[in-house]
Amino acid sequence: SATPLKVAVTGAAGQIGYSLLFRLASGALGDRPIELRLLEITPALKALEGVVMELDDCAFPGLAAVEIGDDAEKIFDGVNLALLVGARPRGPGMERSDLLSANGAIFTAQGKALNKVAADDVRIGVTGNPANTNALIAMTNAPDIPQQRFSALTRLDHNRAISQLAAKTGSSVNDIKKMTIWGNHSATQYPDVFHAEVGGKNAFDVVNDQAWVENDFIPTVAKRGAAIIDARGASSAASAASATCNAARDWLNGTPEGDWVSMAVVSDGSYGTPEGIVTSFPVTTKDGGWSIVQGLEINEFSRARIDASNAELVEERAAVTELGLI
Ligand code: NAX
């Protein structure tokens, strides 16, 4: 049978990990068996051993092997896919620059380790926040890995936007196509209905309600993470794991004809976006590569929002440059 796909997951003992590992092991990426390689910090290894006991107890037919550890160079050895979920959350009294340096330390080290030991075909998806800038840091610290192999997760935002639009239009999520999240995975992100489709019709024409787009749809999607924390007392985990699987599966296996997905990838300047930042675009994927959907007309309303979110990413890049992380 096929050689297993080697999949690294960092922060594997965390909340997202607790959903993600079981989805991956039960075939979320496809039929090919997988080997899980799980990275944690030393104090979390015992908890991770417990999670591995549960993975064993599922007797997943497609799970070929599991390895755990706290040494990135060992865990990333030969990996074809690295899902970087583990990150340092913002603690009380922590300044933004503290957060950036704490995560900078993690993502410089992991970028370097991937550069050294990952498989030649490695693809790296960053879920840990601040995801776009963490991806930029890892990418910059892995000069031998093509920049196109790094992506930050905006698929959860994309899925949230699809769900909101389906609810508003009384349609099924299956009828929603061509949703786009532009910019940063943060409150400045811009979920764009102007190019989306509902049952083959332009979504904005179907909704025909600018006030809903501005005052309801955009803030609901952009602030959904906070709403979940409010309700659940903990941040989104199962939905973030699900989106992480969706993003990896589509990257490896391709997007369906007539649709696209949102991925934060290194900018080539498309749509007037500053080159070199990791920002979300509409993309199609094929044969393990992605390309930015070209030729969309950007109206004035969208322009202002895309520019504002990208300006935030340029600021984050300046901050991590200042800190010497890239
Ligand atoms: P948890 O705090 O439950 O888990 C994080 C895990 O990472 C912990 O077990 C910790 O020990 C581990 N870790 C810390 N430093 C590490 C290192 N250097 N190497 C390996 N592991 C390390 O957080 P969880 O709820 O699982 O969220 C993980 C990350 O995802 C957070 O940064 C969170 O903000 C981010 N999210 C991103 C989303 C997205 O859409 N891009 C949405 C969900 C989530 O908020």
PDB file of C-alpha atoms in Angstrom, residues 76 82 98 101 109-110 123 126 169-170 172 180 185 197 202 236 256 282 297-298:
ATOM      1  CA  PHE A  76       9.864  17.444  11.555  1.00  0.00           C
ATOM      2  CA  ALA A  82       3.440  20.471   8.901  1.00  0.00           C
ATOM      3  CA  ASP A  98       5.646  40.680  23.926  1.00  0.00           C
ATOM      4  CA  SER A 101       8.456  38.127  20.398  1.00  0.00           C
ATOM      5  CA  ALA A 109      13.030  27.932  15.554  1.00  0.00           C
ATOM      6  CA  GLN A 110      10.372  25.868  13.773  1.00  0.00           C
ATOM      7  CA  ARG A 123       3.759  22.060   2.811  1.00  0.00           C
ATOM      8  CA  VAL A 126       0.035  27.872  10.179  1.00  0.00           C
ATOM      9  CA  THR A 169     -30.298  33.556   2.040  1.00  0.00           C
ATOM     10  CA  GLY A 170     -32.087  30.458   3.324  1.00  0.00           C
ATOM     11  CA  SER A 172     -27.575  25.292   1.913  1.00  0.00           C
ATOM     12  CA  THR A 180     -13.336  35.174  -0.269  1.00  0.00           C
ATOM     13  CA  HIS A 185      -6.782  36.548  10.193  1.00  0.00           C
ATOM     14  CA  GLU A 197     -22.405  33.059  -5.526  1.00  0.00           C
ATOM     15  CA  ASN A 202     -24.204  36.779  -7.517  1.00  0.00           C
ATOM     16  CA  SER A 236     -12.926  27.890  18.862  1.00  0.00           C
ATOM     17  CA  PRO A 256     -13.309  21.713  -7.194  1.00  0.00           C
ATOM     18  CA  PRO A 282      -9.106  33.793  -3.257  1.00  0.00           C
ATOM     19  CA  GLU A 297     -13.150  43.637 -10.082  1.00  0.00           C
ATOM     20  CA  ILE A 298     -12.661  45.287  -6.693  1.00  0.00           C
TER      21      ILE A 298
END
